[in-house]
Short mmCIF file of C-alpha atoms and ligand atoms in Angstrom, two decimals:
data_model
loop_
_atom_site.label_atom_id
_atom_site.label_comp_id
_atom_site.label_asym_id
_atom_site.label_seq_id
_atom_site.Cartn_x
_atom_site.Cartn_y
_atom_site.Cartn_z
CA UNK A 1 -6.72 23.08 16.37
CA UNK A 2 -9.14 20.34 15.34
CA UNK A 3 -8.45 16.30 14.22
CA UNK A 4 -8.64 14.55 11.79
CA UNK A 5 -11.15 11.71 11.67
CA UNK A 6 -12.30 9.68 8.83
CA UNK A 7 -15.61 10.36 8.23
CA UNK A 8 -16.39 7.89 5.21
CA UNK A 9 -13.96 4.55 4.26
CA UNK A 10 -14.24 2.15 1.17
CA UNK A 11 -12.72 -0.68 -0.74
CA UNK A 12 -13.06 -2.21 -4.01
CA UNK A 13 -11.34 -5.74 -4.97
CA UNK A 14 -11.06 -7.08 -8.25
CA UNK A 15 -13.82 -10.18 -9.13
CA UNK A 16 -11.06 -12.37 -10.63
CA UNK A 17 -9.90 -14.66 -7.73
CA UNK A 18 -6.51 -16.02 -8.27
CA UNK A 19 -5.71 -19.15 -5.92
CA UNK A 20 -2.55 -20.41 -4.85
CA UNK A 21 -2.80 -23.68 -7.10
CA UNK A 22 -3.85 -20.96 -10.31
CA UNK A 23 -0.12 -20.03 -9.90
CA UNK A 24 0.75 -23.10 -10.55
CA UNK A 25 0.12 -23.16 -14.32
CA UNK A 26 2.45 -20.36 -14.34
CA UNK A 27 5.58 -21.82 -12.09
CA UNK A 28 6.99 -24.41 -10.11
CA UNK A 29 5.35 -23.19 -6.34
CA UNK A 30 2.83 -24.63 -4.41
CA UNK A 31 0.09 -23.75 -1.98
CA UNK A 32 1.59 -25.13 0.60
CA UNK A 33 5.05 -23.31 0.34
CA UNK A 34 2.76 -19.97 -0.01
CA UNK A 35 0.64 -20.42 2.86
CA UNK A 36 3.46 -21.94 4.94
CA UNK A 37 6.09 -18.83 4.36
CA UNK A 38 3.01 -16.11 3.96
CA UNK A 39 -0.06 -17.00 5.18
CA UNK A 40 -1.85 -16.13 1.51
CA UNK A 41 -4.29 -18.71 -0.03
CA UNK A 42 -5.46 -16.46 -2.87
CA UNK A 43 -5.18 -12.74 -4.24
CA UNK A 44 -7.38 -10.62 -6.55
CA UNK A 45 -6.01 -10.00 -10.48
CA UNK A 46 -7.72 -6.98 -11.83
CA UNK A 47 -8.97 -7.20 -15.57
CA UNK A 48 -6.14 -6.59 -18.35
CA UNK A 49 -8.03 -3.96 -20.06
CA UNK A 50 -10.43 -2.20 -18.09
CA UNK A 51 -9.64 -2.06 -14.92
CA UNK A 52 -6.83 -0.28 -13.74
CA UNK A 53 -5.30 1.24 -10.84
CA UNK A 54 -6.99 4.65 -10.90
CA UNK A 55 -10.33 2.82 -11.81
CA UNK A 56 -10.08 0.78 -8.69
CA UNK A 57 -9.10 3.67 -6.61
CA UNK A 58 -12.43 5.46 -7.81
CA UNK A 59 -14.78 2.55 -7.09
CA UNK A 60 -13.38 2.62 -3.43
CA UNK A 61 -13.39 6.29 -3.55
CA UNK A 62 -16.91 6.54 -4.48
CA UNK A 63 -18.11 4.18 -1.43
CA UNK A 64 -16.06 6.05 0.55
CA UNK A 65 -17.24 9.75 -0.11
CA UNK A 66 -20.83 8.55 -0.19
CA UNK A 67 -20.90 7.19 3.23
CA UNK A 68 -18.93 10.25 4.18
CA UNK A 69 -22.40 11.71 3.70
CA UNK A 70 -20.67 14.50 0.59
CA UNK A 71 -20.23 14.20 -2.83
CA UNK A 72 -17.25 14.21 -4.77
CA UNK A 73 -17.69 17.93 -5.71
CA UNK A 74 -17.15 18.53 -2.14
CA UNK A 75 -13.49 17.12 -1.76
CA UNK A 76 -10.91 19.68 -1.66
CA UNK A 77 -7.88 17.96 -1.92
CA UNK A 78 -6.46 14.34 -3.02
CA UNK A 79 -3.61 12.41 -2.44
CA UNK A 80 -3.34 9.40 -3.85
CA UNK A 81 -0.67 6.28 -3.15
CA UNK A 82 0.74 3.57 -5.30
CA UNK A 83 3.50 2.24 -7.00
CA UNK A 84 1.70 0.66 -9.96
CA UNK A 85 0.33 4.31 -11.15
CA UNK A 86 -1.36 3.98 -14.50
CA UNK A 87 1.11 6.13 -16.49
CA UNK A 88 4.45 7.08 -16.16
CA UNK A 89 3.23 10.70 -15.27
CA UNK A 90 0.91 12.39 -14.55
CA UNK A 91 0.03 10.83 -11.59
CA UNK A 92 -3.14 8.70 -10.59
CA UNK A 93 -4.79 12.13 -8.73
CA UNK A 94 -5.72 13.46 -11.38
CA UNK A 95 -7.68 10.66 -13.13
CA UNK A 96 -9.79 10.40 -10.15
CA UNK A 97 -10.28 14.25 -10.22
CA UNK A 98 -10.87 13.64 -13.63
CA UNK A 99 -13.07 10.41 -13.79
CA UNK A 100 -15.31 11.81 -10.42
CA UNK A 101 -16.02 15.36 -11.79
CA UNK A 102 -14.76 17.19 -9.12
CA UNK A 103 -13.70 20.61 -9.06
CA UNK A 104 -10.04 21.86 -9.79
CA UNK A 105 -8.74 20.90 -6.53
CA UNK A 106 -5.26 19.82 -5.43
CA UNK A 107 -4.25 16.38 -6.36
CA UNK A 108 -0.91 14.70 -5.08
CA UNK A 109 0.77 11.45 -5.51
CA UNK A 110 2.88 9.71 -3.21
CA UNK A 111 5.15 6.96 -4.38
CA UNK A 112 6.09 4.80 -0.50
CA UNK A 113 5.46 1.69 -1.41
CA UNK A 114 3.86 -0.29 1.24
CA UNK A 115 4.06 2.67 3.17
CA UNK A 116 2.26 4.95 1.07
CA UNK A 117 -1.34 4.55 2.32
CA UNK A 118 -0.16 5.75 5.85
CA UNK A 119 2.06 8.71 4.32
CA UNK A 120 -0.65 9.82 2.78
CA UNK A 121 -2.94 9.95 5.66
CA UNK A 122 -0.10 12.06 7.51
CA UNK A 123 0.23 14.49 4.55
CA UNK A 124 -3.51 14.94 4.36
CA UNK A 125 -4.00 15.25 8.22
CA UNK A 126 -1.78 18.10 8.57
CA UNK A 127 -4.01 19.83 6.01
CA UNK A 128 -6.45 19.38 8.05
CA UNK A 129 -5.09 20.50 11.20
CA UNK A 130 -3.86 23.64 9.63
CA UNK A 131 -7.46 24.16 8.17
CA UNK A 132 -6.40 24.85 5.03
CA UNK A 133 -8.82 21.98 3.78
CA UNK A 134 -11.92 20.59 5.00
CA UNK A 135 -12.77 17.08 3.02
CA UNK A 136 -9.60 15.31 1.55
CA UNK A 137 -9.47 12.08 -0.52
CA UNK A 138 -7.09 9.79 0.74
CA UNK A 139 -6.62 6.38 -1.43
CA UNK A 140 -4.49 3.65 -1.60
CA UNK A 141 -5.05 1.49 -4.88
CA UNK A 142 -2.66 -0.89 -6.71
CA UNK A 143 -2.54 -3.14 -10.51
CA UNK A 144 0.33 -5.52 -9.35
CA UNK A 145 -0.67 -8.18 -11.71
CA UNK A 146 -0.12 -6.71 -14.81
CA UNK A 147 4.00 -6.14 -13.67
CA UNK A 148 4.77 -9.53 -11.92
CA UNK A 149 7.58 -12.04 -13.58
CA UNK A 150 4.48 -14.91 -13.47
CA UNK A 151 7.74 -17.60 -13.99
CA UNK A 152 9.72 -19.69 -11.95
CA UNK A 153 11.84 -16.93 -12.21
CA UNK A 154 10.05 -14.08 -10.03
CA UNK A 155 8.01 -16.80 -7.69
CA UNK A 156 9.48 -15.10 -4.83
CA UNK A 157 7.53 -12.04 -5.41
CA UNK A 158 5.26 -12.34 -7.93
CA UNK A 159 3.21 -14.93 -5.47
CA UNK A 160 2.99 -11.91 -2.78
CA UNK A 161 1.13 -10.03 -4.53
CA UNK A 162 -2.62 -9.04 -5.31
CA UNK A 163 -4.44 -6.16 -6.77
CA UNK A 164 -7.34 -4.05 -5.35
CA UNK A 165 -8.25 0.01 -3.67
CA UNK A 166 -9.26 1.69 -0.53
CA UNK A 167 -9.96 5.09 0.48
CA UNK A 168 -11.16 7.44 3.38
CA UNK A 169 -12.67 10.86 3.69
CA UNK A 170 -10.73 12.96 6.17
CA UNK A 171 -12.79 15.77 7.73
CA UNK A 172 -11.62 17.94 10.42
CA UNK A 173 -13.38 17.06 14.10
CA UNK A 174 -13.21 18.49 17.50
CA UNK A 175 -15.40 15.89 19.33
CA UNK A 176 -13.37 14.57 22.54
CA UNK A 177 -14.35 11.01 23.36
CA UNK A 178 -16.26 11.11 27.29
CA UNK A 179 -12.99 11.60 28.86
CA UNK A 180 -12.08 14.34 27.49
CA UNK A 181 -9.76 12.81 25.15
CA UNK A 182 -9.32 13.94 21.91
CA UNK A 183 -10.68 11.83 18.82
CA UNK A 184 -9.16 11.07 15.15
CA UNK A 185 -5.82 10.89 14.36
CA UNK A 186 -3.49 11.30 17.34
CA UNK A 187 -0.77 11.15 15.80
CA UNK A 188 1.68 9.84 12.75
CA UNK A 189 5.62 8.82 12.47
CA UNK A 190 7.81 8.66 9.31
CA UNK A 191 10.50 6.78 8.99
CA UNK A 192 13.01 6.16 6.53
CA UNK A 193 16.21 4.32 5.75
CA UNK A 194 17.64 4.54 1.98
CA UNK A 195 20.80 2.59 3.03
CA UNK A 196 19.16 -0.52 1.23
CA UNK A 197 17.22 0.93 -1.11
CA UNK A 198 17.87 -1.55 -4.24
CA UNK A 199 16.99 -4.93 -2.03
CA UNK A 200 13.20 -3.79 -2.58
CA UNK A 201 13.37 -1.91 -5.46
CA UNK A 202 12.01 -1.69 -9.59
CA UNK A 203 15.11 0.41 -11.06
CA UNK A 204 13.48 0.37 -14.77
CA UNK A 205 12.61 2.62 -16.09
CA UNK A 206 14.40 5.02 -14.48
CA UNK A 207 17.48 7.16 -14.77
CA UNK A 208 19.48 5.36 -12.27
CA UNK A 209 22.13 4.38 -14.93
CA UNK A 210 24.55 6.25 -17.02
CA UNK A 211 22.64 5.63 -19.91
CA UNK A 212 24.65 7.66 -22.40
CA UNK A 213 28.04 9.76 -22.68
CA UNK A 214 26.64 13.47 -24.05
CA UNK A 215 29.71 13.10 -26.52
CA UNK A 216 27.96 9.98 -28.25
CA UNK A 217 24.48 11.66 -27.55
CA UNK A 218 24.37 12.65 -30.98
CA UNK A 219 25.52 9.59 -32.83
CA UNK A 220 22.64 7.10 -31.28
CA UNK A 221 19.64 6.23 -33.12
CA UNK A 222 15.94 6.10 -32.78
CA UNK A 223 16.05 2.50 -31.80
CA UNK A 224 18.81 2.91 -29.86
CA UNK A 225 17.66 6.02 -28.13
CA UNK A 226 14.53 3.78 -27.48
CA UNK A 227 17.37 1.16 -25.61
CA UNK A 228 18.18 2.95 -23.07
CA UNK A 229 14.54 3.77 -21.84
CA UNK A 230 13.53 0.12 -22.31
CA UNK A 231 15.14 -2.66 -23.57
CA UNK A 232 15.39 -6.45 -24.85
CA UNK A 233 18.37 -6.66 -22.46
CA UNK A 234 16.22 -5.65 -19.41
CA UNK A 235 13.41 -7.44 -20.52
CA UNK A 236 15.95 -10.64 -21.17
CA UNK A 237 17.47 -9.87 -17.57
CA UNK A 238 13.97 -9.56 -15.58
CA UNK A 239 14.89 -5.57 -15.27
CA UNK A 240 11.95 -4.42 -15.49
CA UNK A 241 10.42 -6.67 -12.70
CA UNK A 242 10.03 -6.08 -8.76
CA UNK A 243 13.41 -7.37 -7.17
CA UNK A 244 13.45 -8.18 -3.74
CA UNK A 245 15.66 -9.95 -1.13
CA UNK A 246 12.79 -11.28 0.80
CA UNK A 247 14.77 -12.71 4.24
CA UNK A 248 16.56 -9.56 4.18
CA UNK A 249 13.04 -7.36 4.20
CA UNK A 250 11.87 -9.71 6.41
CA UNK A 251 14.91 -9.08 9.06
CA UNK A 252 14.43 -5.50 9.03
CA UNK A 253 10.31 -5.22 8.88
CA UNK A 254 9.99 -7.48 12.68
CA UNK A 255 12.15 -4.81 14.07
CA UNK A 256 10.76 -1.59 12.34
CA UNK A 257 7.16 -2.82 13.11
CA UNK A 258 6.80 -2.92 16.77
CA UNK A 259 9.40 -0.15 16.99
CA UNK A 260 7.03 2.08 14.94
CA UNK A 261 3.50 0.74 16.45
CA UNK A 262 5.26 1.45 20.05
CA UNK A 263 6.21 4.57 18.93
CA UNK A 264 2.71 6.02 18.70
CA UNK A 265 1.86 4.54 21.62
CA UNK A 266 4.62 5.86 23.59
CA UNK A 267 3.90 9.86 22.24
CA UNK A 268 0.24 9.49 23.14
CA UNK A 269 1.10 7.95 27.24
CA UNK A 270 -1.08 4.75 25.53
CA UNK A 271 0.40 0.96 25.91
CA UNK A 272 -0.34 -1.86 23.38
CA UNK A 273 -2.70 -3.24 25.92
CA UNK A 274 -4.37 -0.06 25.36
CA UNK A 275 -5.08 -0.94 21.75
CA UNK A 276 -8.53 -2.13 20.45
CA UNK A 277 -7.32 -2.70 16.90
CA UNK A 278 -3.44 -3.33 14.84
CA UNK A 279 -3.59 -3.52 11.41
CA UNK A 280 -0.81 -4.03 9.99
CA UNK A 281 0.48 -3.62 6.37
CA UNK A 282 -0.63 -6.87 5.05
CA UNK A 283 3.32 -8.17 3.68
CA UNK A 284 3.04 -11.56 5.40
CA UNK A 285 1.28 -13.09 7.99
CA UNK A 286 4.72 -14.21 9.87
CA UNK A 287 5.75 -10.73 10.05
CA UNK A 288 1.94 -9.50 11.24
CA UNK A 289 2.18 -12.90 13.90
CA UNK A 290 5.68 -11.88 15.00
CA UNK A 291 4.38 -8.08 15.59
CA UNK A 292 1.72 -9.47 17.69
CA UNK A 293 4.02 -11.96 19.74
CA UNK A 294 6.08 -9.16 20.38
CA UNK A 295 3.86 -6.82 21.20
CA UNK A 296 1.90 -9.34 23.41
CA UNK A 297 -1.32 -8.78 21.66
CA UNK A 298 -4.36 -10.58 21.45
CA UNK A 299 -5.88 -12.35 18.16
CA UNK A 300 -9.18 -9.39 18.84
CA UNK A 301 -6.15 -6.84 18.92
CA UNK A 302 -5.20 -7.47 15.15
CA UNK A 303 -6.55 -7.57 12.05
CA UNK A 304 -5.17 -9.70 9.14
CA UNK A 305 -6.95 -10.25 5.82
CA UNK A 306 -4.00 -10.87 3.61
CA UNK A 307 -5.08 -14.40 3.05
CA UNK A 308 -7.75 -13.51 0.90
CA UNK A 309 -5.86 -10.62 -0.86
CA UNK A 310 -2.17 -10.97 -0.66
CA UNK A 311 -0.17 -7.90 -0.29
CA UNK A 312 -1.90 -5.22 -2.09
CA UNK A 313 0.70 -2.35 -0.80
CA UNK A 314 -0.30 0.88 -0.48
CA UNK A 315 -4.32 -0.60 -0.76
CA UNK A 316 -3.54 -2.86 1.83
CA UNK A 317 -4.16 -0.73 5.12
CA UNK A 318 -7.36 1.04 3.82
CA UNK A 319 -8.92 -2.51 2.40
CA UNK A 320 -8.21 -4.14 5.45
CA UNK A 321 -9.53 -0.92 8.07
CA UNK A 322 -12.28 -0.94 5.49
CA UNK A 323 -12.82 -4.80 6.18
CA UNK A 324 -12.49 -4.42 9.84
CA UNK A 325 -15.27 -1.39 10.40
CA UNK A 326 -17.65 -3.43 8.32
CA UNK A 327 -16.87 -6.34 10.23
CA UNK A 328 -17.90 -4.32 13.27
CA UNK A 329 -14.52 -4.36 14.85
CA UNK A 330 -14.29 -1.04 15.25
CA UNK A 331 -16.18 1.09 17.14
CA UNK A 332 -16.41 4.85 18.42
CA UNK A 333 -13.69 5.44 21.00
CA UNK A 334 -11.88 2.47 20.18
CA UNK A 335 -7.81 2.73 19.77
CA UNK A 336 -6.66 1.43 16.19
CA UNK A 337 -3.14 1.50 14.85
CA UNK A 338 -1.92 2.01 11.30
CA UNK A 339 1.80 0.72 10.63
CA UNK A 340 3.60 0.08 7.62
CA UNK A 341 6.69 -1.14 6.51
CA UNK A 342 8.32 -1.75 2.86
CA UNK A 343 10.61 -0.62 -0.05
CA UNK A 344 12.81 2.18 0.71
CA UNK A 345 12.75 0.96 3.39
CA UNK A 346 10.42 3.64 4.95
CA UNK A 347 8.16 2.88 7.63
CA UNK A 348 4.68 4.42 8.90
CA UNK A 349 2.09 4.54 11.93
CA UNK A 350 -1.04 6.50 12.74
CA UNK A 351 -2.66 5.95 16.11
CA UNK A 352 -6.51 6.87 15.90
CA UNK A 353 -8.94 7.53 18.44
CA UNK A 354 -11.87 6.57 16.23
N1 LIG B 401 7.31 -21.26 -4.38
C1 LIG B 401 8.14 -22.25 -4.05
N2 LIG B 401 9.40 -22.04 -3.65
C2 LIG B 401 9.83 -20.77 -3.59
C3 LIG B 401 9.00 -19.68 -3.92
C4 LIG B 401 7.69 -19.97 -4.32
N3 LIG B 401 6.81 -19.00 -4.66
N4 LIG B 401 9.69 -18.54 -3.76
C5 LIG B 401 10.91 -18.88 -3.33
N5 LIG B 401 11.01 -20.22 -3.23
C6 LIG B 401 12.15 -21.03 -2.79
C7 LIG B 401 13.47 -20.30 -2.96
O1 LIG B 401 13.94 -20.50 -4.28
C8 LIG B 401 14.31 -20.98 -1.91
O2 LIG B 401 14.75 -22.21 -2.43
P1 LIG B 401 16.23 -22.78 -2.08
O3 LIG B 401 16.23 -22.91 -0.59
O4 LIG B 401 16.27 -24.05 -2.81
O5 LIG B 401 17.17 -21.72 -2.57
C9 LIG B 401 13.34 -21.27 -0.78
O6 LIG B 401 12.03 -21.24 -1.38
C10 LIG B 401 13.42 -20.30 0.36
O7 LIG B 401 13.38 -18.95 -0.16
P2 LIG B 401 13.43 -17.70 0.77
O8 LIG B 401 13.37 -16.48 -0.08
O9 LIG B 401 14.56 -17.83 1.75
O10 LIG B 401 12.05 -17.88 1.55
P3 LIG B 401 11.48 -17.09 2.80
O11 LIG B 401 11.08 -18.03 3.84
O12 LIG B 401 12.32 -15.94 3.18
O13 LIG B 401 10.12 -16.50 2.20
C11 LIG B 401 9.25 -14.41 1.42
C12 LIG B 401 10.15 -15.61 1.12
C13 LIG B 401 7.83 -14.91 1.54
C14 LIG B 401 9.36 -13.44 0.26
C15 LIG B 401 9.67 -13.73 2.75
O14 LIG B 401 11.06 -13.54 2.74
C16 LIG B 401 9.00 -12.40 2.98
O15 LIG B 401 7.79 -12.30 3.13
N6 LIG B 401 9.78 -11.31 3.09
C17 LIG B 401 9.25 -10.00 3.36
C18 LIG B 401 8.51 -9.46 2.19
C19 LIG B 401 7.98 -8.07 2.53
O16 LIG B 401 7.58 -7.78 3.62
N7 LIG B 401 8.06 -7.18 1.58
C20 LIG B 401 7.72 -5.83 1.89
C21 LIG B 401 6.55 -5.43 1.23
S1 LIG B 401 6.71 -5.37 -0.49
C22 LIG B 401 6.91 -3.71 -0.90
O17 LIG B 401 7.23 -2.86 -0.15
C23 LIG B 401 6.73 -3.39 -2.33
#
């Protein structure tokens, strides 16, 4: 059975720097209080109009499947992760099957959150392993800025967050590295835990309420029909806003991290010492710096970019491996770790043998 390897990797980051202080016009924050509780000094805010999260995801996608040496028409498969998708439904696969060309191939969402990039890369490696396809599209892309409360009001998470895209080629391999080893993906581990699934969570729209009684279905009217979808009172209530209880994410993401990253380690007989390369979800740089404590890892052993970016969720892993292998930081044979942790909660890693 071969592995999967990623044979091509790109990002793509909005021009329009956003600083710390550019918040402040906005609400009552402060660079210091952001850098001090996440480690960001600035984030990227994609265009209002033409930019969006699928248009992101293609830029990466493009850099991505051109220095996989193919073309678009050559990708068999896509999945696609984000949480700021441009519509409703359909999902954000098939814009980039539709905006690249490409032939009538498979396209999948997946909706994890901060997870979502690594998800992905599971779901698309066992497609790979099974050989049923041979070049698949993995991206990660997310708009944040156009959904943030940008008041006083949502400060605790609208400051988190940045916009921007990354993607990989997966192609199946059967080179062993000159022990023998095998190369690519090793392995991946899913987690979840739905217990607290509101403390992270956007519940509008959505059909977690009991929006109507089907005995005074018939009696409502357009606008009121239109209520219950979206309405003043959400908007009035920040309902239709990210909520999160950030200590309380916090708490649970410096356990599930090193739990996770060990994890992979563990299956594969490896140790963290063993690792070349972390990169973590980019949430906050006191959770990555906790992870690394814990772990007893070098600064060479991780990679953090989320001051320049913020979190960008599901884009987050893919930007920042893309930013590391350009850097040079990675290299054939080296040991790199994926691992994610966010809403659901659900929880991710991939161990590579690049
Ligand atoms: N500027 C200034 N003050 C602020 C801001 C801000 N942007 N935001 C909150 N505060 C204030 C609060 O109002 C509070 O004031 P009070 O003490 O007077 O009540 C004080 O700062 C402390 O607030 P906390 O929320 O306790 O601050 P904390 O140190 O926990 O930091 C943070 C908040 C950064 C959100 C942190 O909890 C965190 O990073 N949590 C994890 C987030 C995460 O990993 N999310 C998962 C990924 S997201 C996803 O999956 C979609």
């Amino acid at each position: 059975m071969p592995s999967s390897k990623i044979a091509g990797i790109g990002m793509y980051v909005p021009e329009n720097v956003i600083t710390n202080n550019d918040l402040k016009k906005y609400m009552d924050t402060s660079d210091e209080w952001i850098q001090e509780r996440t480690g960001i000094k600035e984030r990227r805010y994609a265009h209002r109009t033409d930019e969006t999260t699928t248009t992101m995801g293609v830029e990466a996608a493009k850099i991505g499947i051109e220095r996989a040496g193919i073309t678009p028409q050559d990708i068999d498969f896509i999945v696609f992760a984000t949480l700021s998708p441009d519509y409703y439904f359909p999902g954000c696969g098939v814009l980039v099957q539709r905006a690249l060309k490409m032939k009538e191939i498979g396209a999948l969402d997946v909706r994890n959150q901060c997870s979502g990039f690594v998800y992905a890369l599971s779901v698309a490696d066992q497609f790979i392993k099974s050989g049923m396809y041979k070049n698949i599209l993995v991206i990660g892309s997310e708009k944040h800025s156009f959904g943030l409360d940008l008041t006083t009001r949502g400060r605790n998470v609208s400051v988190i967050f940045g916009d921007g895209a990354g993607a990989v080629v997966l192609q199946p391999t059967n080179e062993t590295t000159t022990a023998g080893g095998k190369r690519g993906i090793l392995s991946t581990h899913l987690h979840s835990d739905g217990e607290s699934a509101e403390i992270l969570a956007m519940y509008n729209p959505g059909t977690h309420a009991n929006h109507w009684s089907t005995e005074k279905f018939a009696d409502f009217n357009d606008a009121e029909m239109a209520d219950m979808f979206m309405s003043h009172a959400m908007i009035e209530n920040a309902q239709l806003f990210p909520n999160m209880d950030g200590p309380a994410v916090f708490k649970k993401a410096i356990v599930k991290f090193p739990e996770v990253i060990l994890e992979s380690l563990q299956v594969n007989g490896l140790s963290a010492a063993d690792l070349n390369l972390l990169i973590p979800h980019q949430a906050n740089l006191r959770i990555a710096q906790f992870v690394q404590q814990k772990l007893g890892l070098k600064d060479e052993q991780v990679y953090n970019n989320i001051q320049r970016y913020g979190n960008t969720t599901a884009a987050s892993i893919p930007i920042a491996l893309c930013e590391a292998w350009q850097e040079g930081k990675i290299k054939k044979n080296d040991l790199v770790c994926l691992a994610a942790f966010g809403s659901g909660f659900t929880w991710a890693s991939a161990l590579i043998r690049w």
